[in-house]
Amino acid sequence: MPLNINSYNYHHRLQLKLKPIMVGELHLARKLSHPVYIFHDGIFMPVIEQGSIPTKDQITQLIKSSYREVFVYGTDEEEIKENLENALIKITRSLSIGDPIENGTKGMKLLTLNLNNLYQNPHNDKLLMLQFQSSQNLGKFLIDQKKHQSQFYSNINQENFHYTLTQPLLSSVLLLSFLQATHLFHDKEIQNLFLTSYFKDIGLSMIPHHKYELKNLPENDRDLFANHSDFSFDLLEGRIPLAKNYLNLIKHHHFLNDKMKAIISGESHSLSDPDMILGLESTLVAVFDIIVAMTHERPYRRSLSLYQSLEVIKKMMADDYPQEFKALISFLRQFFKN
Ligand SMILES: [Fe+2]
């Protein structure tokens, strides 16, 4: 498929002009002003011709060949990003018009592609507000689509996105579905907790991308990863319309992991931060984050089965919330029954 161009100089000049985009963003391209490139064996190789519109087959082929990223010229990149933003606005404003599964899945894919752009520009207010409004609309829509929630989860799970992009949405869809199933929460609370869960990892944008692929993290980097919940809080405070209690929940969304570490090491677990909220809501946000993370593979570990991950969750929450833990098991059995 690729047309090989063997000029050393040519490749070095290209490097200055090309911008990475996600393969899925090619669906948003119109007529390309320059070719689309892949980076293969140290050189850029054109895979889609200048002047054409990327076809579904070309995009599928790239995904099948395990390419997550392609490279385009800045002018094409700008147009693609703008088309993506417009498509996201359009779909999340009209989710209930037409086929709900098709619309919901498309909305979630576009939201995820756009999240990648926010990770690259976390201080961009326009991008952040677009993410907020789109995920807010999506949350409301998902509450209305009770019977399709597990289908949406599965559709997003099948996409070839990087785990830092799917983890927030998967954990939030699962959380929303559970909160609704318990009948303990108003729709407004469910919406706010969905948003809290979705935005909790935005601080990952402060961590250089290549570190996510490392099998072993040096000590300094481990601290950087451990601080991502603080980064999330700092990035979001005063910029999105979420109440302080939800922002605090974001700041402490890894408290269960800390509790777990303390249990393992035999230390007593004390909470040092006075802003810390310990309650069912924060426990559930953390629990669904952990379940989704554990049941998916990472570069540094294999995935666990749902059963294995529930063994861990049991140690974290069953003493404080025995009823909710039971409800969680029957909910998950139902959610993943197919
Ligand atoms: Fe996190």
Coordinates of C-alpha atoms and ligand atoms in Angstrom, one line a residue:
M1 CA 0.0 0.0 0.0
P2 CA 2.6 2.7 0.9
L3 CA 4.4 4.5 -1.8
N4 CA 8.1 4.6 -0.7
I5 CA 10.0 7.8 -1.2
N6 CA 13.7 7.4 -0.4
S7 CA 15.2 10.8 0.3
Y8 CA 16.8 11.5 3.7
N9 CA 16.4 15.2 3.4
Y10 CA 12.8 14.9 2.3
H11 CA 11.9 13.0 5.5
H12 CA 13.6 15.5 7.8
R13 CA 11.7 18.3 6.2
L14 CA 8.5 16.3 6.5
Q15 CA 9.0 15.9 10.2
L16 CA 8.8 19.6 10.7
K17 CA 5.5 19.9 8.8
L18 CA 3.6 16.8 9.9
K19 CA 1.2 16.6 12.8
P20 CA -0.1 13.4 14.4
I21 CA -3.8 12.7 14.4
M22 CA -5.7 9.6 15.5
V23 CA -6.6 7.2 12.7
G24 CA -10.3 7.6 13.5
E25 CA -10.1 11.3 12.9
L26 CA -9.6 10.6 9.2
H27 CA -13.4 10.0 9.0
L28 CA -13.6 13.7 9.5
A29 CA -11.3 14.7 6.7
R30 CA -12.6 16.2 3.5
K31 CA -10.4 16.6 0.4
L32 CA -6.8 16.4 1.6
S33 CA -4.4 19.2 0.6
H34 CA -1.5 16.8 1.2
P35 CA -1.0 13.0 1.6
V36 CA -1.6 11.1 4.8
Y37 CA 1.5 9.4 6.2
I38 CA 2.3 6.6 8.5
F39 CA 5.6 6.4 10.5
H40 CA 7.1 3.1 9.7
D41 CA 10.7 1.8 10.3
G42 CA 11.9 5.3 11.0
I43 CA 10.5 7.0 7.9
F44 CA 7.2 8.7 6.9
M45 CA 5.4 6.8 4.2
P46 CA 2.4 8.2 2.3
V47 CA -0.7 5.9 2.6
I48 CA -3.5 8.1 1.3
E49 CA -3.1 10.4 -1.7
Q50 CA -3.2 14.2 -1.8
G51 CA -6.5 15.5 -3.2
S52 CA -8.5 12.4 -2.1
I53 CA -11.0 11.9 0.7
P54 CA -10.0 9.0 3.0
T55 CA -12.3 6.1 2.4
K56 CA -13.8 3.8 5.1
D57 CA -11.7 0.9 3.6
Q58 CA -8.5 2.8 3.9
I59 CA -9.2 3.8 7.5
T60 CA -10.2 0.2 8.4
Q61 CA -7.1 -1.1 6.8
L62 CA -4.9 1.2 8.9
I63 CA -6.7 0.2 12.1
K64 CA -6.3 -3.5 11.1
S65 CA -2.6 -2.9 10.6
S66 CA -2.5 -1.6 14.2
Y67 CA -1.9 2.0 13.4
R68 CA -3.4 4.3 16.0
E69 CA -1.8 7.4 14.7
V70 CA -1.2 8.9 11.2
F71 CA 0.5 12.1 10.2
V72 CA -1.0 15.0 8.1
Y73 CA 0.1 18.5 7.2
G74 CA -0.9 21.3 9.5
T75 CA -3.6 22.7 7.2
D76 CA -5.3 19.3 6.9
E77 CA -5.0 18.8 10.7
E78 CA -6.7 22.1 11.4
E79 CA -9.6 21.3 9.1
I80 CA -10.0 17.8 10.5
K81 CA -10.1 19.1 14.1
E82 CA -12.6 21.7 13.3
N83 CA -14.8 19.2 11.5
L84 CA -14.5 16.9 14.5
E85 CA -15.6 19.7 16.9
N86 CA -18.6 20.5 14.7
A87 CA -19.6 16.9 14.3
L88 CA -19.4 16.4 18.1
I89 CA -21.6 19.4 18.7
K90 CA -24.1 18.3 16.1
I91 CA -24.4 14.7 17.3
T92 CA -24.6 15.4 21.1
R93 CA -27.3 18.0 20.5
S94 CA -29.5 15.5 18.5
L95 CA -28.8 12.1 20.2
S96 CA -32.4 11.3 20.6
I97 CA -33.3 11.9 17.0
G98 CA -33.0 8.6 15.0
D99 CA -31.4 5.3 15.9
P100 CA -30.3 5.6 19.6
I101 CA -27.5 3.0 19.4
E102 CA -26.0 4.5 16.3
N103 CA -26.2 8.0 17.7
G104 CA -24.9 7.1 21.1
T105 CA -22.0 5.1 19.7
K106 CA -21.1 7.9 17.3
G107 CA -21.3 10.5 20.0
M108 CA -19.0 8.5 22.3
K109 CA -16.5 7.9 19.6
L110 CA -16.3 11.6 18.6
L111 CA -16.1 12.5 22.3
T112 CA -13.2 10.2 22.8
L113 CA -11.3 11.5 19.7
N114 CA -11.9 15.0 20.9
L115 CA -10.7 14.0 24.4
N116 CA -7.3 13.2 22.8
N117 CA -7.2 16.8 21.5
L118 CA -8.0 18.1 25.0
Y119 CA -5.1 15.9 26.4
Q120 CA -2.8 17.7 24.0
N121 CA -4.2 21.1 24.9
P122 CA -5.5 20.8 28.5
H123 CA -5.4 24.6 29.0
N124 CA -7.7 25.3 26.0
D125 CA -11.0 26.5 27.5
K126 CA -13.0 26.1 24.3
L127 CA -12.0 22.4 24.1
L128 CA -12.7 21.8 27.7
M129 CA -16.2 23.4 27.5
L130 CA -16.9 21.4 24.4
Q131 CA -16.0 18.2 26.3
F132 CA -18.1 19.3 29.2
Q133 CA -21.2 20.1 27.3
S134 CA -21.0 17.1 25.1
S135 CA -20.4 14.7 28.0
Q136 CA -23.2 16.4 29.9
N137 CA -25.6 15.8 27.0
L138 CA -24.3 12.2 26.6
G139 CA -24.9 11.6 30.3
K140 CA -28.5 12.7 30.1
F141 CA -29.0 10.6 27.0
L142 CA -27.5 7.5 28.6
I143 CA -29.9 7.8 31.6
D144 CA -32.8 7.7 29.1
Q145 CA -31.3 4.7 27.3
K146 CA -31.2 2.2 30.2
K147 CA -31.7 -0.9 28.0
H148 CA -28.8 0.0 25.7
Q149 CA -26.2 1.0 28.3
S150 CA -24.3 -2.3 28.1
Q151 CA -24.4 -2.2 24.3
F152 CA -22.7 1.3 24.4
Y153 CA -20.1 0.0 26.8
S154 CA -19.3 -2.9 24.6
N155 CA -19.2 -0.8 21.4
I156 CA -16.7 1.6 22.9
N157 CA -14.7 -1.2 24.4
Q158 CA -14.2 -2.7 21.0
E159 CA -12.6 0.4 19.6
N160 CA -8.9 0.6 19.2
F161 CA -8.4 3.7 21.3
H162 CA -5.5 4.1 23.8
Y163 CA -6.6 3.1 27.3
T164 CA -6.1 6.6 28.6
L165 CA -8.9 7.6 26.3
T166 CA -11.4 4.8 26.9
Q167 CA -10.9 4.3 30.6
P168 CA -12.8 7.6 31.6
L169 CA -15.8 6.8 29.4
L170 CA -16.1 3.1 30.2
S171 CA -15.8 3.6 34.0
S172 CA -18.3 6.4 33.8
V173 CA -20.9 4.5 31.7
L174 CA -20.7 1.6 34.1
L175 CA -21.0 3.9 37.1
L176 CA -24.0 5.7 35.6
S177 CA -25.7 2.4 34.9
F178 CA -25.2 1.2 38.5
L179 CA -26.3 4.4 40.1
Q180 CA -29.5 4.3 38.1
A181 CA -30.0 0.6 39.0
T182 CA -29.8 1.2 42.7
H183 CA -32.7 3.8 42.6
L184 CA -30.8 5.7 45.4
F185 CA -29.9 8.7 43.3
H186 CA -31.8 11.5 41.5
D187 CA -31.0 11.9 37.8
K188 CA -29.2 15.2 38.5
E189 CA -26.9 13.4 41.0
I190 CA -26.3 10.6 38.5
Q191 CA -25.4 13.2 35.8
N192 CA -23.0 15.0 38.1
L193 CA -21.3 11.8 39.2
F194 CA -21.0 10.7 35.6
L195 CA -19.2 14.0 34.8
T196 CA -17.1 13.7 37.9
S197 CA -16.0 10.2 36.8
Y198 CA -15.5 11.2 33.2
F199 CA -13.2 14.2 34.1
K200 CA -11.3 12.6 37.0
D201 CA -8.3 11.6 34.8
I202 CA -7.9 14.8 32.8
G203 CA -4.7 15.3 34.8
L204 CA -3.1 12.5 32.8
S205 CA -2.6 15.2 30.1
M206 CA 0.3 16.5 32.3
I207 CA 2.2 13.2 31.8
P208 CA 4.3 12.8 28.6
H209 CA 2.5 10.2 26.4
H210 CA 5.5 7.8 25.9
K211 CA 5.5 7.1 29.6
Y212 CA 2.2 5.2 29.2
E213 CA 4.0 2.6 27.2
L214 CA 6.7 1.8 29.7
K215 CA 6.7 -1.6 31.4
N216 CA 8.7 -0.3 34.4
L217 CA 8.3 3.2 35.7
P218 CA 11.2 4.9 37.5
E219 CA 10.4 6.3 41.0
N220 CA 10.0 9.9 39.8
D221 CA 7.5 8.9 37.2
R222 CA 5.6 6.8 39.7
D223 CA 5.1 10.0 41.7
L224 CA 4.0 11.8 38.6
F225 CA 1.4 9.2 37.9
A226 CA 0.3 9.2 41.5
N227 CA -0.3 13.0 41.3
H228 CA -2.6 12.9 38.3
S229 CA -5.7 13.3 40.5
D230 CA -4.2 16.6 41.9
F231 CA -3.4 17.7 38.4
S232 CA -7.0 16.9 37.4
F233 CA -8.3 19.1 40.3
D234 CA -6.0 22.0 39.4
L235 CA -6.9 21.8 35.7
L236 CA -10.6 21.8 36.3
E237 CA -11.1 24.1 39.3
G238 CA -12.9 27.3 38.2
R239 CA -13.1 26.2 34.6
I240 CA -16.0 23.8 34.5
P241 CA -19.4 24.2 36.3
L242 CA -19.0 21.3 38.7
A243 CA -19.6 21.9 42.4
K244 CA -16.7 21.9 44.8
N245 CA -17.8 18.6 46.4
Y246 CA -17.5 16.8 43.0
L247 CA -14.1 18.5 42.3
N248 CA -12.9 17.2 45.7
L249 CA -14.1 13.8 44.7
I250 CA -11.9 14.0 41.6
K251 CA -8.9 15.1 43.7
H252 CA -9.3 12.0 45.9
H253 CA -10.5 9.5 43.3
H254 CA -7.6 7.1 44.1
F255 CA -8.2 7.0 47.8
L256 CA -9.3 3.3 47.6
N257 CA -6.0 2.4 46.0
D258 CA -4.2 4.1 48.9
K259 CA -6.4 2.3 51.4
M260 CA -5.6 -1.0 49.7
K261 CA -1.8 -0.3 49.8
A262 CA -2.2 0.5 53.5
I263 CA -4.1 -2.7 54.1
I264 CA -1.4 -4.7 52.2
S265 CA 1.5 -3.1 54.1
G266 CA -0.3 -3.4 57.5
E267 CA -0.3 0.4 58.2
S268 CA -3.3 2.1 59.6
H269 CA -4.9 4.2 57.0
S270 CA -5.5 7.8 57.9
L271 CA -6.8 10.5 55.7
S272 CA -4.6 13.6 55.9
D273 CA -6.6 16.0 53.7
P274 CA -9.4 17.8 55.5
D275 CA -11.2 18.2 52.1
M276 CA -11.5 14.5 51.8
I277 CA -15.1 13.2 51.4
L278 CA -15.6 9.6 52.4
G279 CA -18.9 8.4 51.3
L280 CA -20.8 6.1 49.1
E281 CA -20.4 8.4 46.0
S282 CA -16.6 8.6 46.2
T283 CA -16.4 4.9 46.9
L284 CA -18.4 4.1 43.8
V285 CA -16.5 6.5 41.5
A286 CA -13.3 4.8 42.6
V287 CA -14.7 1.3 42.5
F288 CA -15.8 1.5 38.8
D289 CA -12.5 3.1 37.9
I290 CA -10.7 0.2 39.5
I291 CA -12.9 -2.5 38.0
V292 CA -12.5 -1.1 34.4
A293 CA -8.8 -0.7 34.9
M294 CA -8.2 -4.2 36.3
T295 CA -10.2 -5.9 33.6
H296 CA -8.2 -4.3 30.9
E297 CA -4.6 -4.9 29.9
R298 CA -1.9 -2.4 30.5
P299 CA 1.7 -2.3 29.1
Y300 CA 3.0 -3.2 32.6
R301 CA 0.5 -5.9 33.6
R302 CA -2.1 -8.4 32.2
S303 CA -5.8 -8.0 32.6
L304 CA -7.7 -9.7 35.4
S305 CA -11.1 -11.4 35.1
L306 CA -14.2 -9.6 36.4
Y307 CA -14.3 -12.2 39.2
Q308 CA -10.7 -11.6 40.2
S309 CA -11.2 -7.9 40.2
L310 CA -14.3 -8.3 42.4
E311 CA -12.2 -10.2 44.9
V312 CA -10.0 -7.0 45.2
I313 CA -13.0 -4.7 45.4
K314 CA -14.5 -6.8 48.1
K315 CA -11.5 -6.1 50.4
M316 CA -11.8 -2.4 49.6
M317 CA -15.6 -1.8 50.2
A318 CA -17.4 -4.8 51.6
D319 CA -16.8 -3.9 55.3
D320 CA -18.1 -0.3 54.9
Y321 CA -20.8 -1.0 52.3
P322 CA -21.9 -4.7 52.5
Q323 CA -25.3 -4.1 50.9
E324 CA -23.9 -2.0 48.0
F325 CA -21.2 -4.6 47.4
K326 CA -23.9 -7.3 47.0
A327 CA -25.9 -5.0 44.7
L328 CA -22.7 -4.4 42.7
I329 CA -22.2 -8.1 42.1
S330 CA -25.8 -8.7 40.8
F331 CA -25.6 -5.5 38.7
L332 CA -22.4 -6.6 37.0
R333 CA -23.8 -10.1 36.4
Q334 CA -26.7 -8.5 34.6
F335 CA -24.7 -5.9 32.8
F336 CA -22.2 -8.3 31.3
K337 CA -24.6 -11.3 30.8
N338 CA -24.2 -11.4 27.1
Ligands
FE1 FE -7.2 8.1 37.9

